[in-house]
mmCIF file of C-alpha atoms in Angstrom:
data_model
loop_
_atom_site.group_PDB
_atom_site.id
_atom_site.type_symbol
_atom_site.label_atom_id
_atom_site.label_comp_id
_atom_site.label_asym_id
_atom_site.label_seq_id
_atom_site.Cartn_x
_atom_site.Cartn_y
_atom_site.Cartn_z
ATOM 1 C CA UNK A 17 -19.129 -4.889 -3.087
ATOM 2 C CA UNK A 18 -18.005 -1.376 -3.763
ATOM 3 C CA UNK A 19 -17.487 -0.538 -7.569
ATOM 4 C CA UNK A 20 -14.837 2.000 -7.921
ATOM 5 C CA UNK A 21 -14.503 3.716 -10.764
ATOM 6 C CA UNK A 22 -10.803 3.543 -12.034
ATOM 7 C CA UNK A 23 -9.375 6.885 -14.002
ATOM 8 C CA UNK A 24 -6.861 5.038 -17.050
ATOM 9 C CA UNK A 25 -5.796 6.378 -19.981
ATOM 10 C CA UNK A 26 -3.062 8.043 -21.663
ATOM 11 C CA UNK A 27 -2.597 10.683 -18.587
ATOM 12 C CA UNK A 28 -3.835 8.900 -15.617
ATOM 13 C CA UNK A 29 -1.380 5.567 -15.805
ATOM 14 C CA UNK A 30 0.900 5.331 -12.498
ATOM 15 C CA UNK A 31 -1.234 3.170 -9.551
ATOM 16 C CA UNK A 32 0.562 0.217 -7.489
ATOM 17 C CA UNK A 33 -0.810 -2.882 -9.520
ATOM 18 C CA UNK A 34 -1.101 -4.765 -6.034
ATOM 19 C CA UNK A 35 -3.029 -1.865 -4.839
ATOM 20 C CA UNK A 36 -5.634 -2.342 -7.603
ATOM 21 C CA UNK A 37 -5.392 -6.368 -7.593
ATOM 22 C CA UNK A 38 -5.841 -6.375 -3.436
ATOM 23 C CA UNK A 39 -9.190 -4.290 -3.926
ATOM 24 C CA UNK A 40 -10.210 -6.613 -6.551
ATOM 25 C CA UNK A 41 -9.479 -9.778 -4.639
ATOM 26 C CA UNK A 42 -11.044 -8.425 -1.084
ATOM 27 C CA UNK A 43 -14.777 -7.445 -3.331
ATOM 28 C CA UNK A 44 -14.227 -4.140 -5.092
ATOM 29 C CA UNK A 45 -15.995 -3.882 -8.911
ATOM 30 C CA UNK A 46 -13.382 -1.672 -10.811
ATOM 31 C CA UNK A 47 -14.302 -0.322 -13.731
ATOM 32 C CA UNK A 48 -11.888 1.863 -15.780
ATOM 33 C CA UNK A 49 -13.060 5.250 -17.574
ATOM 34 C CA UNK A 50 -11.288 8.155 -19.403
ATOM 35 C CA UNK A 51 -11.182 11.819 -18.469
ATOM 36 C CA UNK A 52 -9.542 12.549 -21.385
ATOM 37 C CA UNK A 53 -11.912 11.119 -23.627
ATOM 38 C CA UNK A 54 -15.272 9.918 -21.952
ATOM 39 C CA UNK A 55 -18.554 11.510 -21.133
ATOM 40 C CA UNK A 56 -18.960 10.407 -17.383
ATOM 41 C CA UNK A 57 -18.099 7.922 -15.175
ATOM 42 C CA UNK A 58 -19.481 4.015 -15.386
ATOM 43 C CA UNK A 59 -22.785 3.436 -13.878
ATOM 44 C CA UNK A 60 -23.035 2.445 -10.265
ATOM 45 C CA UNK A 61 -20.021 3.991 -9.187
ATOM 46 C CA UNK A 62 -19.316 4.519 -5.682
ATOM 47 C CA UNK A 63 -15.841 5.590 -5.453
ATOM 48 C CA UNK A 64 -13.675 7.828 -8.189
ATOM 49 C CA UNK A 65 -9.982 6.397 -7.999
ATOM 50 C CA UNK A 66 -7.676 8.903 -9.841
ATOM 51 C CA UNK A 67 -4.049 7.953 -9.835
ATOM 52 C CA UNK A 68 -0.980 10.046 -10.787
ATOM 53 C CA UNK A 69 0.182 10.402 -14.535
ATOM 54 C CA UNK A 70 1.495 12.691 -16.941
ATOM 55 C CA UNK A 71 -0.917 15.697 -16.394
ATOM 56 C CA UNK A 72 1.248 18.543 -17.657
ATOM 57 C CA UNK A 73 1.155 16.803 -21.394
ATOM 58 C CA UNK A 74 -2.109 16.532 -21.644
ATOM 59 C CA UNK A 75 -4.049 19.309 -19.268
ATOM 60 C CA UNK A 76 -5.155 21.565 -22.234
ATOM 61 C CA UNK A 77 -7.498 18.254 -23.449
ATOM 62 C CA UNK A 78 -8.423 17.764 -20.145
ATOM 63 C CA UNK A 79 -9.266 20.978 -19.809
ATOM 64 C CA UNK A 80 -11.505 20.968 -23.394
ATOM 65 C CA UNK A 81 -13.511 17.780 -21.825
ATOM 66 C CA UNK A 82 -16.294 19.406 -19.920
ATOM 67 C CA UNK A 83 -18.518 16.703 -20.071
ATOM 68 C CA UNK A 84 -16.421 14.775 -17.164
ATOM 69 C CA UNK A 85 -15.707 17.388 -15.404
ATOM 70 C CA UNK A 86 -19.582 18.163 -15.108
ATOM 71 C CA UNK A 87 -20.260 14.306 -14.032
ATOM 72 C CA UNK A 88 -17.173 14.461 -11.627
ATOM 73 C CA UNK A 89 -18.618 18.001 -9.936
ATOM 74 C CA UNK A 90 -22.036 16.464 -9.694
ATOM 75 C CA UNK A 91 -20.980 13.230 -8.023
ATOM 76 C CA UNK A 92 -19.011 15.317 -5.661
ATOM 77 C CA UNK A 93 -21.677 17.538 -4.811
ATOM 78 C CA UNK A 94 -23.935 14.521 -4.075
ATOM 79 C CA UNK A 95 -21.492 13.188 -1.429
ATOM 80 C CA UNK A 96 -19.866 11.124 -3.710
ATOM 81 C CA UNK A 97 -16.296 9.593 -2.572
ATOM 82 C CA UNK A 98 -13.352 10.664 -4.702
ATOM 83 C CA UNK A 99 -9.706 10.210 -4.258
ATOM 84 C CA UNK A 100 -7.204 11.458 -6.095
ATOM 85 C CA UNK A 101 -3.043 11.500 -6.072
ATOM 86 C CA UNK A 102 -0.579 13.140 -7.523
ATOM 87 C CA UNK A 103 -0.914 14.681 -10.708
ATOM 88 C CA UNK A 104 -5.113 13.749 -10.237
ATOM 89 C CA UNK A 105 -4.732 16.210 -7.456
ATOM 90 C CA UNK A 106 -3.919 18.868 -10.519
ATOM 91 C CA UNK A 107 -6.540 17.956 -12.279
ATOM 92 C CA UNK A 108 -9.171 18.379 -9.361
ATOM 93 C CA UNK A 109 -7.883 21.738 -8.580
ATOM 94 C CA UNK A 110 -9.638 25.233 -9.778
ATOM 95 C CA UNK A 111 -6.664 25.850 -12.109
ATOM 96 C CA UNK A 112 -2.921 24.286 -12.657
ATOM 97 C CA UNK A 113 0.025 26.210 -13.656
ATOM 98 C CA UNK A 114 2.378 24.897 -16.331
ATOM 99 C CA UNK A 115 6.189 25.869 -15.844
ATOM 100 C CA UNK A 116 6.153 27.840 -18.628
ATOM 101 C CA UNK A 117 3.580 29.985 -16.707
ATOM 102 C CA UNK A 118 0.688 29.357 -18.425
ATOM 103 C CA UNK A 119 -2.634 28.950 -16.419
ATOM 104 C CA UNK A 120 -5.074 26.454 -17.452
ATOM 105 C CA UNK A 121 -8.625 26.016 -15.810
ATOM 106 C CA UNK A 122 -9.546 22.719 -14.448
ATOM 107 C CA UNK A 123 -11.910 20.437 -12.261
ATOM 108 C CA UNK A 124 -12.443 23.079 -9.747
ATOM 109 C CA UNK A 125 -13.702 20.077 -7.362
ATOM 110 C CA UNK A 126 -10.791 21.422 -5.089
ATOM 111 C CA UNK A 127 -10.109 25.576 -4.429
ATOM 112 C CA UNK A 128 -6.562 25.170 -5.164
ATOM 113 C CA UNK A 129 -3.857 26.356 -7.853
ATOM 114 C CA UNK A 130 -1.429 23.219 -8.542
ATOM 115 C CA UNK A 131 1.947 23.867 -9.990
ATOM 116 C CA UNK A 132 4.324 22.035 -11.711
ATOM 117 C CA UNK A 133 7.685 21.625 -10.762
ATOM 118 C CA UNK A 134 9.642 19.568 -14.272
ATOM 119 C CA UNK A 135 12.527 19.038 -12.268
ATOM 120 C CA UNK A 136 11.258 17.023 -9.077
ATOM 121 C CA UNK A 137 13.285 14.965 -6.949
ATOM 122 C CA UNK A 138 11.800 11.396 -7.144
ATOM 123 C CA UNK A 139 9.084 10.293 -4.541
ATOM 124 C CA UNK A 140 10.179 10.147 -1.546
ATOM 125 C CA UNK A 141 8.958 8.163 1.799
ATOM 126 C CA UNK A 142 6.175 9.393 3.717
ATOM 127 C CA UNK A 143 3.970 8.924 6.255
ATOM 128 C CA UNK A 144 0.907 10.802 7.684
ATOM 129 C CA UNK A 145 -1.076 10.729 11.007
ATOM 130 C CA UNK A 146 -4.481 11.374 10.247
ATOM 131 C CA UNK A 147 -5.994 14.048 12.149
ATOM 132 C CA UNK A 148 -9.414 14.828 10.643
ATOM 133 C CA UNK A 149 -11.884 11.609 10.477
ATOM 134 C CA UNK A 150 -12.928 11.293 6.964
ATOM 135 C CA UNK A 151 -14.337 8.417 4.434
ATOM 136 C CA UNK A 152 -10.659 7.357 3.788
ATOM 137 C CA UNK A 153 -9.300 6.925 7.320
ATOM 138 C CA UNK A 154 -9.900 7.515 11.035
ATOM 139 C CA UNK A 155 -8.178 9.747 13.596
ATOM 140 C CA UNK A 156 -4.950 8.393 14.336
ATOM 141 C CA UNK A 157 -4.760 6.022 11.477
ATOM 142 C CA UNK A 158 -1.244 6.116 9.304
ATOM 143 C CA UNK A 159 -1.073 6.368 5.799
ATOM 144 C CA UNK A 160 2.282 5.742 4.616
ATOM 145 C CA UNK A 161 3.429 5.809 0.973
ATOM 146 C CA UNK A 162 5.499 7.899 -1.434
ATOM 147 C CA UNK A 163 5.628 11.711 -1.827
ATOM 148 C CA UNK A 164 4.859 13.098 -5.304
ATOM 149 C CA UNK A 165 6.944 16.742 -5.299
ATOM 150 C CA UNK A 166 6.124 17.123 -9.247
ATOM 151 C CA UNK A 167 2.632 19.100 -8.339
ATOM 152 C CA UNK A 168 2.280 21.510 -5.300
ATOM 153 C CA UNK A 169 -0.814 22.750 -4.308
ATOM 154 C CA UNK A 170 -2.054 26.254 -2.801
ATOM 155 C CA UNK A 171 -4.720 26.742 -1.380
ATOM 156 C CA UNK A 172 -7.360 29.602 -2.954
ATOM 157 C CA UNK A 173 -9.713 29.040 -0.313
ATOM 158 C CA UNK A 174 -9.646 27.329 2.824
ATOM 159 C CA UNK A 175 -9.345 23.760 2.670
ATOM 160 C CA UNK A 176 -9.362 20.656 5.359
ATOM 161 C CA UNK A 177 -6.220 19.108 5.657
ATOM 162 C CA UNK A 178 -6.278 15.960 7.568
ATOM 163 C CA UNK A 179 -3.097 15.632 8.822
ATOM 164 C CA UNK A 180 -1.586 16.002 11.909
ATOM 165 C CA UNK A 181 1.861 16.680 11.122
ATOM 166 C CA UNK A 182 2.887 20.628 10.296
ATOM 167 C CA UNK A 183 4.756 19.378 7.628
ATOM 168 C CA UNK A 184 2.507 17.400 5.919
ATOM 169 C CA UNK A 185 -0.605 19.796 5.874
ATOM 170 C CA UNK A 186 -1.015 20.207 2.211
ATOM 171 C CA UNK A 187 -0.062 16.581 1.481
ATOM 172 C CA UNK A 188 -3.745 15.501 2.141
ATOM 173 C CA UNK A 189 -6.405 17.495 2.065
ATOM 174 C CA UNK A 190 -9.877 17.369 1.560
ATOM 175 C CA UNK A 191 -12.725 19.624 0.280
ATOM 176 C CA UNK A 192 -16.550 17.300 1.415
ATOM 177 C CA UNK A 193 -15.588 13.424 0.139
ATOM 178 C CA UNK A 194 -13.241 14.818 -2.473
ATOM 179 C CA UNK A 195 -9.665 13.730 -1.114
ATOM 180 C CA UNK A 196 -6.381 14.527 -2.504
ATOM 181 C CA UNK A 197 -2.965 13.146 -1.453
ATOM 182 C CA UNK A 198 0.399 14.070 -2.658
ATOM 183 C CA UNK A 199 1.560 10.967 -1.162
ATOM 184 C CA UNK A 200 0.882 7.667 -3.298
ATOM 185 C CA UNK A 201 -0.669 5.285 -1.336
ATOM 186 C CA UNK A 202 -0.075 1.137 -1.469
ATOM 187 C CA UNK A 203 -3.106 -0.336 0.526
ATOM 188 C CA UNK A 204 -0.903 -3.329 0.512
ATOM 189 C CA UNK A 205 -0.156 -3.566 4.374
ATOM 190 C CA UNK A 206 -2.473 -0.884 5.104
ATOM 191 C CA UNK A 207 -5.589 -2.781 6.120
ATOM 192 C CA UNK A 208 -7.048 -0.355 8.011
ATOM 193 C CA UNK A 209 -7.241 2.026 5.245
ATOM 194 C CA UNK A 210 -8.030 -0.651 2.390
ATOM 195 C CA UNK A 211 -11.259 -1.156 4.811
ATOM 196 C CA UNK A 212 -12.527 2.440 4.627
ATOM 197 C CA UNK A 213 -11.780 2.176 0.903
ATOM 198 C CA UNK A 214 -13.917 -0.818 0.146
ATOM 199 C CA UNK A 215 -16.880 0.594 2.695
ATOM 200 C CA UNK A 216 -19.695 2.098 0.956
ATOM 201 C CA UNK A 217 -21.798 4.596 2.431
ATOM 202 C CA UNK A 218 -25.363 3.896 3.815
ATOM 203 C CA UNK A 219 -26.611 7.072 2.035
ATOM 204 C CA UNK A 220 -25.251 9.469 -0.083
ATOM 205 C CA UNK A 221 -24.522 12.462 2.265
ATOM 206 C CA UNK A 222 -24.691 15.697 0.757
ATOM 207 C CA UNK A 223 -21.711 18.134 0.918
ATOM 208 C CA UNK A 224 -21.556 20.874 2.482
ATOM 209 C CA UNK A 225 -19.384 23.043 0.210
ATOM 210 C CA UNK A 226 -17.852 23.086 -3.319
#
């Protein structure tokens, strides 16, 4: 089965436990690692999970752990599969801005600025028609979950957004296999999507741009 490599620690901490327990139970491997504190990700992995968390606490020792961020850029640019929500999207992006203003630099796996917004409304309902085919759905496939307004993201460069809705055109986006959602997903229900997650690829394709 696909072994998907699980981002847990003190920042990365909110995922839908029947999410993670529904991969498990239909073949996934997960294996948990730290980008606040590890060298690189487990051995064998196929997929990068990175859920939301409390990114604006910790994004200066994120930032000071190049080590991960050089294994997550390399397993991007060799076609690896990473998805990220939330406050992971942050952390992908070229740089994040804090709300007092300051600029850190971060994963640069996507060419966007995130900022934070402290006083979000809670996540909201959402749902997304997938326009663009990618690793993580097909064209016409919904993904429905939560919207995450703590982060938004700007683009710095062009980047794919796979939605069809106007609306929703920065709420998933994608930059090769890296793919970033503002919108939490629960696979529970989804099975079309839970599918595509647990499919690994034939051969690692390599991407065309980072």
């Amino acid at each position: 089965g696909m072994t998907g490599a699980v981002a847990f620690d003190d920042t990365f901490v909110h995922y839908f436990p029947d999410t993670l327990d529904l991969l498990e139970l239909s073949g996934a491997h997960l294996r948990d690692f730290s980008p606040l504190s590890d060298d690189g990700l487990p051995d064998g992995t196929d997929v990068v999970y990175l859920g939301c968390g409390q990114l604006h606490r910790y994004a200066g020792v994120l930032a000071e752990n190049p080590c991960m961020i050089t294994a997550l850029r390399s397993f991007a640019r060799a076609g690896g599969r990473v998805y990220a929500e939330g406050g992971a999207a942050a952390y992908l992006s070229s740089q994040l801005e804090l709300a007092s203003g300051r600029r850190l630099p971060m994963a640069g796996l996507l060419p966007t600025i995130a900022r934070h917004n402290p006083t979000a409304p809670p996540p909201t309902p959402a749902e997304i028609t997938v326009e663009k085919e990618c690793w993580l759905a097909t064209t016409g496939d919904s993904l429905r979950g939560y919207k995450n307004h703590t982060w938004r993201l700007e683009p710095l460069a062009r980047v794919d957004s796979i939605a069809r809705e106007s609306a929703h055109q920065l709420d998933i986006i994608r930059a090769g296999n890296v793919i970033a959602s503002s919108v939490h997903l629960n696979l529970v229900g989804q099975p079309q999507t839970l599918a595509q997650f647990l499919s690994t690829p034939a051969s690692v394709v390599h991407a065309s741009r980072f």
